[in-house]
mmCIF file of N, CA and C in Angstrom:
data_model
loop_
_atom_site.group_PDB
_atom_site.id
_atom_site.type_symbol
_atom_site.label_atom_id
_atom_site.label_comp_id
_atom_site.label_asym_id
_atom_site.label_seq_id
_atom_site.Cartn_x
_atom_site.Cartn_y
_atom_site.Cartn_z
ATOM 1 N N GLN A 214 -2.460 -17.195 -19.243
ATOM 2 C CA GLN A 214 -2.895 -17.038 -17.854
ATOM 3 C C GLN A 214 -3.727 -15.774 -17.726
ATOM 4 N N VAL A 215 -4.871 -15.891 -17.093
ATOM 5 C CA VAL A 215 -5.777 -14.769 -16.919
ATOM 6 C C VAL A 215 -5.404 -14.027 -15.645
ATOM 7 N N GLN A 216 -5.124 -12.752 -15.788
ATOM 8 C CA GLN A 216 -4.820 -11.978 -14.598
ATOM 9 C C GLN A 216 -5.017 -10.491 -14.858
ATOM 10 N N LEU A 217 -5.187 -9.776 -13.744
ATOM 11 C CA LEU A 217 -5.235 -8.320 -13.763
ATOM 12 C C LEU A 217 -3.961 -7.804 -13.129
ATOM 13 N N VAL A 218 -3.461 -6.719 -13.663
ATOM 14 C CA VAL A 218 -2.233 -6.137 -13.134
ATOM 15 C C VAL A 218 -2.457 -4.658 -12.880
ATOM 16 N N GLU A 219 -2.256 -4.256 -11.621
ATOM 17 C CA GLU A 219 -2.341 -2.845 -11.267
ATOM 18 C C GLU A 219 -0.942 -2.236 -11.251
ATOM 19 N N SER A 220 -0.885 -0.960 -11.500
ATOM 20 C CA SER A 220 0.375 -0.229 -11.401
ATOM 21 C C SER A 220 0.059 1.220 -11.070
ATOM 22 N N GLY A 221 1.098 1.958 -10.672
ATOM 23 C CA GLY A 221 0.946 3.386 -10.442
ATOM 24 C C GLY A 221 0.939 3.816 -8.991
ATOM 25 N N GLY A 222 0.955 2.849 -8.086
ATOM 26 C CA GLY A 222 0.993 3.225 -6.681
ATOM 27 C C GLY A 222 2.336 3.817 -6.297
ATOM 28 N N GLY A 223 2.395 4.357 -5.099
ATOM 29 C CA GLY A 223 3.645 4.938 -4.628
ATOM 30 C C GLY A 223 3.422 5.869 -3.466
ATOM 31 N N LEU A 224 4.441 6.651 -3.189
ATOM 32 C CA LEU A 224 4.418 7.608 -2.088
ATOM 33 C C LEU A 224 4.091 8.991 -2.640
ATOM 34 N N VAL A 225 3.158 9.656 -1.998
ATOM 35 C CA VAL A 225 2.769 10.994 -2.425
ATOM 36 C C VAL A 225 2.505 11.834 -1.192
ATOM 37 N N GLN A 226 2.740 13.115 -1.300
ATOM 38 C CA GLN A 226 2.477 14.016 -0.182
ATOM 39 C C GLN A 226 0.992 14.298 -0.073
ATOM 40 N N PRO A 227 0.532 14.655 1.109
ATOM 41 C CA PRO A 227 -0.878 15.060 1.244
ATOM 42 C C PRO A 227 -1.225 16.164 0.256
ATOM 43 N N GLY A 228 -2.362 15.997 -0.380
ATOM 44 C CA GLY A 228 -2.774 16.946 -1.398
ATOM 45 C C GLY A 228 -2.303 16.588 -2.785
ATOM 46 N N GLY A 229 -1.460 15.586 -2.884
ATOM 47 C CA GLY A 229 -0.904 15.192 -4.165
ATOM 48 C C GLY A 229 -1.826 14.277 -4.953
ATOM 49 N N SER A 230 -1.320 13.840 -6.099
ATOM 50 C CA SER A 230 -2.112 13.031 -7.030
ATOM 51 C C SER A 230 -1.345 11.795 -7.478
ATOM 52 N N LEU A 231 -2.092 10.774 -7.822
ATOM 53 C CA LEU A 231 -1.543 9.574 -8.427
ATOM 54 C C LEU A 231 -2.540 9.075 -9.461
ATOM 55 N N ARG A 232 -2.027 8.327 -10.427
ATOM 56 C CA ARG A 232 -2.900 7.660 -11.380
ATOM 57 C C ARG A 232 -2.598 6.167 -11.345
ATOM 58 N N LEU A 233 -3.608 5.397 -10.969
ATOM 59 C CA LEU A 233 -3.477 3.946 -10.970
ATOM 60 C C LEU A 233 -3.986 3.396 -12.296
ATOM 61 N N SER A 234 -3.348 2.321 -12.757
ATOM 62 C CA SER A 234 -3.753 1.666 -13.992
ATOM 63 C C SER A 234 -4.104 0.212 -13.714
ATOM 64 N N CYS A 235 -5.058 -0.292 -14.468
ATOM 65 C CA CYS A 235 -5.470 -1.693 -14.366
ATOM 66 C C CYS A 235 -5.495 -2.271 -15.771
ATOM 67 N N ALA A 236 -4.654 -3.263 -16.007
ATOM 68 C CA ALA A 236 -4.580 -3.900 -17.319
ATOM 69 C C ALA A 236 -4.836 -5.392 -17.171
ATOM 70 N N ALA A 237 -5.366 -5.988 -18.218
ATOM 71 C CA ALA A 237 -5.688 -7.412 -18.197
ATOM 72 C C ALA A 237 -4.716 -8.197 -19.063
ATOM 73 N N HIS A 238 -4.399 -9.395 -18.621
ATOM 74 C CA HIS A 238 -3.597 -10.321 -19.402
ATOM 75 C C HIS A 238 -4.396 -11.606 -19.560
ATOM 76 N N GLY A 239 -4.518 -12.062 -20.792
ATOM 77 C CA GLY A 239 -5.243 -13.297 -21.046
ATOM 78 C C GLY A 239 -6.715 -13.092 -21.353
ATOM 79 N N PHE A 240 -7.206 -11.885 -21.204
ATOM 80 C CA PHE A 240 -8.581 -11.568 -21.581
ATOM 81 C C PHE A 240 -8.672 -10.057 -21.760
ATOM 82 N N THR A 241 -9.802 -9.602 -22.268
ATOM 83 C CA THR A 241 -9.980 -8.174 -22.469
ATOM 84 C C THR A 241 -10.969 -7.620 -21.455
ATOM 85 N N LEU A 242 -10.719 -6.388 -21.022
ATOM 86 C CA LEU A 242 -11.597 -5.749 -20.051
ATOM 87 C C LEU A 242 -12.870 -5.204 -20.666
ATOM 88 N N ASP A 243 -12.958 -5.253 -21.995
ATOM 89 C CA ASP A 243 -14.015 -4.530 -22.698
ATOM 90 C C ASP A 243 -15.428 -4.910 -22.271
ATOM 91 N N TYR A 244 -15.628 -6.152 -21.834
ATOM 92 C CA TYR A 244 -16.976 -6.613 -21.500
ATOM 93 C C TYR A 244 -17.104 -6.981 -20.028
ATOM 94 N N TYR A 245 -16.387 -6.242 -19.227
ATOM 95 C CA TYR A 245 -16.458 -6.407 -17.778
ATOM 96 C C TYR A 245 -16.668 -5.047 -17.128
ATOM 97 N N ALA A 246 -17.511 -5.021 -16.109
ATOM 98 C CA ALA A 246 -17.488 -3.870 -15.213
ATOM 99 C C ALA A 246 -16.201 -3.968 -14.397
ATOM 100 N N ILE A 247 -15.573 -2.852 -14.159
ATOM 101 C CA ILE A 247 -14.308 -2.831 -13.423
ATOM 102 C C ILE A 247 -14.481 -2.037 -12.151
ATOM 103 N N GLY A 248 -14.001 -2.595 -11.079
ATOM 104 C CA GLY A 248 -14.049 -1.908 -9.794
ATOM 105 C C GLY A 248 -12.665 -1.701 -9.220
ATOM 106 N N TRP A 249 -12.522 -0.618 -8.514
ATOM 107 C CA TRP A 249 -11.322 -0.377 -7.711
ATOM 108 C C TRP A 249 -11.717 -0.515 -6.243
ATOM 109 N N PHE A 250 -10.929 -1.266 -5.523
ATOM 110 C CA PHE A 250 -11.145 -1.498 -4.106
ATOM 111 C C PHE A 250 -9.861 -1.154 -3.365
ATOM 112 N N ARG A 251 -9.976 -0.929 -2.064
ATOM 113 C CA ARG A 251 -8.763 -0.669 -1.290
ATOM 114 C C ARG A 251 -8.888 -1.305 0.086
ATOM 115 N N GLN A 252 -7.733 -1.646 0.624
ATOM 116 C CA GLN A 252 -7.695 -2.210 1.968
ATOM 117 C C GLN A 252 -6.561 -1.567 2.734
ATOM 118 N N ALA A 253 -6.932 -0.872 3.787
ATOM 119 C CA ALA A 253 -5.955 -0.257 4.678
ATOM 120 C C ALA A 253 -5.639 -1.241 5.809
ATOM 121 N N PRO A 254 -4.479 -1.091 6.440
ATOM 122 C CA PRO A 254 -4.109 -2.007 7.528
ATOM 123 C C PRO A 254 -5.176 -2.042 8.616
ATOM 124 N N GLY A 255 -5.578 -3.236 8.991
ATOM 125 C CA GLY A 255 -6.545 -3.400 10.059
ATOM 126 C C GLY A 255 -7.984 -3.125 9.658
ATOM 127 N N LYS A 256 -8.216 -2.863 8.387
ATOM 128 C CA LYS A 256 -9.568 -2.560 7.921
ATOM 129 C C LYS A 256 -10.008 -3.558 6.855
ATOM 130 N N GLU A 257 -11.297 -3.646 6.657
ATOM 131 C CA GLU A 257 -11.826 -4.496 5.608
ATOM 132 C C GLU A 257 -11.634 -3.832 4.245
ATOM 133 N N ARG A 258 -11.570 -4.675 3.244
ATOM 134 C CA ARG A 258 -11.477 -4.135 1.890
ATOM 135 C C ARG A 258 -12.790 -3.456 1.538
ATOM 136 N N GLU A 259 -12.701 -2.291 0.901
ATOM 137 C CA GLU A 259 -13.896 -1.520 0.578
ATOM 138 C C GLU A 259 -13.888 -1.100 -0.890
ATOM 139 N N GLY A 260 -15.068 -0.930 -1.429
ATOM 140 C CA GLY A 260 -15.196 -0.465 -2.798
ATOM 141 C C GLY A 260 -14.965 1.027 -2.880
ATOM 142 N N VAL A 261 -14.173 1.445 -3.828
ATOM 143 C CA VAL A 261 -13.827 2.844 -3.997
ATOM 144 C C VAL A 261 -14.542 3.442 -5.205
ATOM 145 N N SER A 262 -14.460 2.749 -6.318
ATOM 146 C CA SER A 262 -15.034 3.274 -7.555
ATOM 147 C C SER A 262 -15.248 2.135 -8.535
ATOM 148 N N GLY A 263 -16.207 2.318 -9.426
ATOM 149 C CA GLY A 263 -16.460 1.312 -10.450
ATOM 150 C C GLY A 263 -16.908 1.970 -11.746
ATOM 151 N N VAL A 264 -16.738 1.231 -12.842
ATOM 152 C CA VAL A 264 -17.170 1.728 -14.141
ATOM 153 C C VAL A 264 -17.763 0.588 -14.941
ATOM 154 N N GLY A 265 -18.924 0.840 -15.541
ATOM 155 C CA GLY A 265 -19.541 -0.152 -16.400
ATOM 156 C C GLY A 265 -18.943 -0.102 -17.788
ATOM 157 N N TYR A 266 -19.413 -0.998 -18.664
ATOM 158 C CA TYR A 266 -18.905 -0.958 -20.032
ATOM 159 C C TYR A 266 -19.984 -0.665 -21.053
ATOM 160 N N SER A 267 -21.250 -0.770 -20.667
ATOM 161 C CA SER A 267 -22.322 -0.615 -21.648
ATOM 162 C C SER A 267 -22.885 0.797 -21.728
ATOM 163 N N ASP A 268 -22.788 1.542 -20.629
ATOM 164 C CA ASP A 268 -23.470 2.826 -20.575
ATOM 165 C C ASP A 268 -22.618 3.950 -19.998
ATOM 166 N N GLY A 269 -21.362 3.661 -19.746
ATOM 167 C CA GLY A 269 -20.500 4.689 -19.181
ATOM 168 C C GLY A 269 -20.788 5.018 -17.738
ATOM 169 N N SER A 270 -21.566 4.179 -17.080
ATOM 170 C CA SER A 270 -21.929 4.464 -15.692
ATOM 171 C C SER A 270 -20.711 4.348 -14.789
ATOM 172 N N THR A 271 -20.723 5.163 -13.755
ATOM 173 C CA THR A 271 -19.650 5.134 -12.767
ATOM 174 C C THR A 271 -20.226 5.183 -11.360
ATOM 175 N N TYR A 272 -19.424 4.715 -10.435
ATOM 176 C CA TYR A 272 -19.789 4.760 -9.016
ATOM 177 C C TYR A 272 -18.581 5.256 -8.237
ATOM 178 N N TYR A 273 -18.838 6.058 -7.222
ATOM 179 C CA TYR A 273 -17.784 6.515 -6.317
ATOM 180 C C TYR A 273 -18.277 6.402 -4.881
ATOM 181 N N ALA A 274 -17.429 5.909 -4.015
ATOM 182 C CA ALA A 274 -17.720 5.942 -2.600
ATOM 183 C C ALA A 274 -17.735 7.401 -2.139
ATOM 184 N N ASP A 275 -18.525 7.692 -1.132
ATOM 185 C CA ASP A 275 -18.638 9.067 -0.649
ATOM 186 C C ASP A 275 -17.275 9.638 -0.259
ATOM 187 N N SER A 276 -16.414 8.784 0.257
ATOM 188 C CA SER A 276 -15.122 9.259 0.757
ATOM 189 C C SER A 276 -14.191 9.756 -0.348
ATOM 190 N N VAL A 277 -14.476 9.395 -1.599
ATOM 191 C CA VAL A 277 -13.588 9.800 -2.687
ATOM 192 C C VAL A 277 -14.282 10.654 -3.732
ATOM 193 N N LYS A 278 -15.571 10.853 -3.571
ATOM 194 C CA LYS A 278 -16.333 11.619 -4.553
ATOM 195 C C LYS A 278 -15.749 13.026 -4.683
ATOM 196 N N GLY A 279 -15.593 13.456 -5.908
ATOM 197 C CA GLY A 279 -15.035 14.779 -6.166
ATOM 198 C C GLY A 279 -13.521 14.806 -6.202
ATOM 199 N N ARG A 280 -12.875 13.724 -5.761
ATOM 200 C CA ARG A 280 -11.403 13.686 -5.753
ATOM 201 C C ARG A 280 -10.857 12.620 -6.710
ATOM 202 N N PHE A 281 -11.563 11.517 -6.841
ATOM 203 C CA PHE A 281 -11.123 10.413 -7.688
ATOM 204 C C PHE A 281 -11.979 10.373 -8.953
ATOM 205 N N THR A 282 -11.357 9.965 -10.044
ATOM 206 C CA THR A 282 -12.068 9.792 -11.307
ATOM 207 C C THR A 282 -11.645 8.474 -11.930
ATOM 208 N N ILE A 283 -12.633 7.680 -12.311
ATOM 209 C CA ILE A 283 -12.356 6.409 -12.979
ATOM 210 C C ILE A 283 -12.613 6.593 -14.465
ATOM 211 N N ALA A 284 -11.771 5.962 -15.270
ATOM 212 C CA ALA A 284 -11.922 6.132 -16.712
ATOM 213 C C ALA A 284 -11.425 4.892 -17.435
ATOM 214 N N ARG A 285 -12.137 4.541 -18.492
ATOM 215 C CA ARG A 285 -11.724 3.424 -19.334
ATOM 216 C C ARG A 285 -11.052 3.975 -20.586
ATOM 217 N N ASP A 286 -9.942 3.374 -20.966
ATOM 218 C CA ASP A 286 -9.335 3.647 -22.275
ATOM 219 C C ASP A 286 -9.549 2.386 -23.096
ATOM 220 N N ASN A 287 -10.603 2.400 -23.869
ATOM 221 C CA ASN A 287 -10.965 1.182 -24.598
ATOM 222 C C ASN A 287 -9.932 0.830 -25.664
ATOM 223 N N ALA A 288 -9.254 1.820 -26.199
ATOM 224 C CA ALA A 288 -8.246 1.534 -27.213
ATOM 225 C C ALA A 288 -7.069 0.775 -26.614
ATOM 226 N N LYS A 289 -6.722 1.129 -25.381
ATOM 227 C CA LYS A 289 -5.582 0.478 -24.721
ATOM 228 C C LYS A 289 -6.021 -0.650 -23.803
ATOM 229 N N HIS A 290 -7.339 -0.805 -23.614
ATOM 230 C CA HIS A 290 -7.869 -1.859 -22.731
ATOM 231 C C HIS A 290 -7.320 -1.703 -21.319
ATOM 232 N N ILE A 291 -7.332 -0.472 -20.842
ATOM 233 C CA ILE A 291 -6.852 -0.149 -19.509
ATOM 234 C C ILE A 291 -7.925 0.671 -18.805
ATOM 235 N N VAL A 292 -8.042 0.467 -17.510
ATOM 236 C CA VAL A 292 -8.918 1.298 -16.677
ATOM 237 C C VAL A 292 -8.031 2.058 -15.694
ATOM 238 N N TYR A 293 -8.259 3.355 -15.624
ATOM 239 C CA TYR A 293 -7.465 4.209 -14.755
ATOM 240 C C TYR A 293 -8.283 4.667 -13.558
ATOM 241 N N LEU A 294 -7.581 4.937 -12.478
ATOM 242 C CA LEU A 294 -8.167 5.622 -11.336
ATOM 243 C C LEU A 294 -7.292 6.832 -11.062
ATOM 244 N N HIS A 295 -7.816 8.008 -11.403
ATOM 245 C CA HIS A 295 -7.106 9.248 -11.148
ATOM 246 C C HIS A 295 -7.461 9.694 -9.739
ATOM 247 N N MET A 296 -6.448 9.872 -8.919
ATOM 248 C CA MET A 296 -6.667 10.224 -7.521
ATOM 249 C C MET A 296 -6.029 11.574 -7.241
ATOM 250 N N ASN A 297 -6.863 12.530 -6.870
ATOM 251 C CA ASN A 297 -6.389 13.874 -6.551
ATOM 252 C C ASN A 297 -6.663 14.174 -5.078
ATOM 253 N N SER A 298 -6.009 15.205 -4.582
ATOM 254 C CA SER A 298 -6.202 15.661 -3.203
ATOM 255 C C SER A 298 -6.109 14.507 -2.218
ATOM 256 N N LEU A 299 -5.087 13.698 -2.371
ATOM 257 C CA LEU A 299 -4.927 12.543 -1.483
ATOM 258 C C LEU A 299 -4.708 13.010 -0.052
ATOM 259 N N ASN A 300 -5.310 12.294 0.871
ATOM 260 C CA ASN A 300 -5.232 12.682 2.278
ATOM 261 C C ASN A 300 -4.876 11.467 3.123
ATOM 262 N N PRO A 301 -4.665 11.662 4.409
ATOM 263 C CA PRO A 301 -4.221 10.549 5.281
ATOM 264 C C PRO A 301 -5.227 9.414 5.399
ATOM 265 N N GLU A 302 -6.449 9.581 4.903
ATOM 266 C CA GLU A 302 -7.429 8.502 4.926
ATOM 267 C C GLU A 302 -7.310 7.578 3.720
ATOM 268 N N ASP A 303 -6.510 7.961 2.739
ATOM 269 C CA ASP A 303 -6.432 7.212 1.488
ATOM 270 C C ASP A 303 -5.371 6.118 1.411
ATOM 271 N N PRO A 304 -4.344 6.114 2.235
ATOM 272 C CA PRO A 304 -3.323 5.056 2.112
ATOM 273 C C PRO A 304 -3.915 3.667 2.276
ATOM 274 N N ALA A 305 -3.553 2.787 1.353
ATOM 275 C CA ALA A 305 -4.082 1.427 1.348
ATOM 276 C C ALA A 305 -3.426 0.680 0.195
ATOM 277 N N VAL A 306 -3.689 -0.602 0.148
ATOM 278 C CA VAL A 306 -3.390 -1.363 -1.066
ATOM 279 C C VAL A 306 -4.642 -1.280 -1.937
ATOM 280 N N TYR A 307 -4.452 -0.846 -3.152
ATOM 281 C CA TYR A 307 -5.559 -0.668 -4.081
ATOM 282 C C TYR A 307 -5.582 -1.824 -5.069
ATOM 283 N N TYR A 308 -6.759 -2.408 -5.232
ATOM 284 C CA TYR A 308 -6.943 -3.547 -6.107
ATOM 285 C C TYR A 308 -7.944 -3.195 -7.204
ATOM 286 N N CYS A 309 -7.700 -3.667 -8.407
ATOM 287 C CA CYS A 309 -8.755 -3.610 -9.409
ATOM 288 C C CYS A 309 -9.302 -5.021 -9.587
ATOM 289 N N ALA A 310 -10.562 -5.071 -10.005
ATOM 290 C CA ALA A 310 -11.243 -6.347 -10.161
ATOM 291 C C ALA A 310 -12.223 -6.253 -11.315
ATOM 292 N N ALA A 311 -12.488 -7.378 -11.938
ATOM 293 C CA ALA A 311 -13.367 -7.438 -13.105
ATOM 294 C C ALA A 311 -14.623 -8.241 -12.793
ATOM 295 N N ASN A 312 -15.746 -7.720 -13.212
ATOM 296 C CA ASN A 312 -17.061 -8.299 -12.909
ATOM 297 C C ASN A 312 -17.770 -8.617 -14.217
ATOM 298 N N SER A 313 -17.977 -9.917 -14.491
ATOM 299 C CA SER A 313 -18.655 -10.297 -15.737
ATOM 300 C C SER A 313 -20.171 -10.305 -15.594
ATOM 301 N N MET A 314 -20.671 -10.082 -14.368
ATOM 302 C CA MET A 314 -22.108 -10.172 -14.126
ATOM 303 C C MET A 314 -22.832 -8.872 -14.433
ATOM 304 N N ARG A 315 -22.103 -7.782 -14.512
ATOM 305 C CA ARG A 315 -22.747 -6.480 -14.691
ATOM 306 C C ARG A 315 -22.128 -5.739 -15.865
ATOM 307 N N SER A 316 -23.009 -5.052 -16.616
ATOM 308 C CA SER A 316 -22.523 -4.167 -17.672
ATOM 309 C C SER A 316 -22.581 -2.720 -17.227
ATOM 310 N N SER A 317 -23.302 -2.463 -16.147
ATOM 311 C CA SER A 317 -23.510 -1.118 -15.648
ATOM 312 C C SER A 317 -23.163 -1.057 -14.163
ATOM 313 N N VAL A 318 -22.659 0.087 -13.751
ATOM 314 C CA VAL A 318 -22.317 0.284 -12.343
ATOM 315 C C VAL A 318 -23.039 1.534 -11.885
ATOM 316 N N ALA A 319 -24.167 1.364 -11.227
ATOM 317 C CA ALA A 319 -24.992 2.529 -10.919
ATOM 318 C C ALA A 319 -25.123 2.808 -9.429
ATOM 319 N N SER A 320 -24.710 1.851 -8.614
ATOM 320 C CA SER A 320 -24.887 2.043 -7.185
ATOM 321 C C SER A 320 -23.873 1.188 -6.442
ATOM 322 N N SER A 321 -23.904 1.300 -5.144
ATOM 323 C CA SER A 321 -22.975 0.533 -4.317
ATOM 324 C C SER A 321 -23.219 -0.969 -4.439
ATOM 325 N N GLN A 322 -24.419 -1.348 -4.866
ATOM 326 C CA GLN A 322 -24.707 -2.781 -5.046
ATOM 327 C C GLN A 322 -23.782 -3.392 -6.091
ATOM 328 N N ALA A 323 -23.375 -2.593 -7.053
ATOM 329 C CA ALA A 323 -22.488 -3.082 -8.104
ATOM 330 C C ALA A 323 -21.067 -3.296 -7.614
ATOM 331 N N MET A 324 -20.796 -2.917 -6.394
ATOM 332 C CA MET A 324 -19.463 -3.090 -5.825
ATOM 333 C C MET A 324 -19.394 -4.301 -4.889
ATOM 334 N N ALA A 325 -20.391 -5.152 -4.940
ATOM 335 C CA ALA A 325 -20.368 -6.367 -4.121
ATOM 336 C C ALA A 325 -19.195 -7.235 -4.544
ATOM 337 N N GLN A 326 -18.290 -7.467 -3.641
ATOM 338 C CA GLN A 326 -17.018 -8.083 -4.002
ATOM 339 C C GLN A 326 -17.162 -9.515 -4.505
ATOM 340 N N HIS A 327 -18.182 -10.216 -4.032
ATOM 341 C CA HIS A 327 -18.330 -11.613 -4.451
ATOM 342 C C HIS A 327 -18.692 -11.725 -5.936
ATOM 343 N N GLU A 328 -19.116 -10.635 -6.547
ATOM 344 C CA GLU A 328 -19.471 -10.661 -7.970
ATOM 345 C C GLU A 328 -18.252 -10.560 -8.875
ATOM 346 N N TYR A 329 -17.129 -10.179 -8.328
ATOM 347 C CA TYR A 329 -15.955 -9.889 -9.143
ATOM 348 C C TYR A 329 -15.138 -11.156 -9.361
ATOM 349 N N ASN A 330 -14.971 -11.496 -10.654
ATOM 350 C CA ASN A 330 -14.360 -12.767 -11.024
ATOM 351 C C ASN A 330 -12.837 -12.765 -10.881
ATOM 352 N N TYR A 331 -12.238 -11.665 -11.308
ATOM 353 C CA TYR A 331 -10.785 -11.598 -11.353
ATOM 354 C C TYR A 331 -10.296 -10.420 -10.516
ATOM 355 N N TRP A 332 -9.187 -10.649 -9.841
ATOM 356 C CA TRP A 332 -8.580 -9.629 -8.980
ATOM 357 C C TRP A 332 -7.104 -9.500 -9.304
ATOM 358 N N GLY A 333 -6.624 -8.274 -9.184
ATOM 359 C CA GLY A 333 -5.196 -8.054 -9.313
ATOM 360 C C GLY A 333 -4.486 -8.275 -7.986
ATOM 361 N N GLN A 334 -3.184 -8.102 -8.018
ATOM 362 C CA GLN A 334 -2.374 -8.352 -6.819
ATOM 363 C C GLN A 334 -2.285 -7.126 -5.923
ATOM 364 N N GLY A 335 -2.721 -5.989 -6.422
ATOM 365 C CA GLY A 335 -2.741 -4.772 -5.626
ATOM 366 C C GLY A 335 -1.530 -3.890 -5.847
ATOM 367 N N THR A 336 -1.721 -2.611 -5.626
ATOM 368 C CA THR A 336 -0.630 -1.644 -5.677
ATOM 369 C C THR A 336 -0.794 -0.723 -4.469
ATOM 370 N N ARG A 337 0.313 -0.452 -3.799
ATOM 371 C CA ARG A 337 0.246 0.270 -2.518
ATOM 372 C C ARG A 337 0.331 1.772 -2.740
ATOM 373 N N VAL A 338 -0.543 2.475 -2.062
ATOM 374 C CA VAL A 338 -0.542 3.938 -2.059
ATOM 375 C C VAL A 338 -0.226 4.414 -0.648
ATOM 376 N N THR A 339 0.773 5.255 -0.545
ATOM 377 C CA THR A 339 1.182 5.819 0.735
ATOM 378 C C THR A 339 1.103 7.337 0.646
ATOM 379 N N VAL A 340 0.512 7.951 1.647
ATOM 380 C CA VAL A 340 0.402 9.407 1.704
ATOM 381 C C VAL A 340 1.152 9.879 2.938
ATOM 382 N N ALA A 341 2.215 10.633 2.721
ATOM 383 C CA ALA A 341 3.033 11.100 3.844
ATOM 384 C C ALA A 341 3.808 12.327 3.410
ATOM 385 N N SER A 342 4.039 13.202 4.372
ATOM 386 C CA SER A 342 4.804 14.420 4.051
ATOM 387 C C SER A 342 6.278 14.219 4.325
#
């Protein structure tokens, strides 16, 4: 069965950090661009960050630039989202998704959700003191 599995969500205090992981079952992430998306209650799902596989390109939404870092561990076939300085705007369900149409992620165009073939079930991030 082909699926993506996210992990690492949880409760963190404002200013704290979390590391989300995205792993694939039934296929390898090596030849997919990977995106992280999030959906907060009452809001549309939005692209947060993405990473290509051919050129090391990355994308970050303005709201997370300088605080979040996306990274691929090709040996473990996992993509991480390191989240620092979490604030009250960050709580959401975070999803990872795989895109077979792109090898590079250079702009927000690469975060078009309809391009992403596989989606995980999401992991919840809560920020509260």
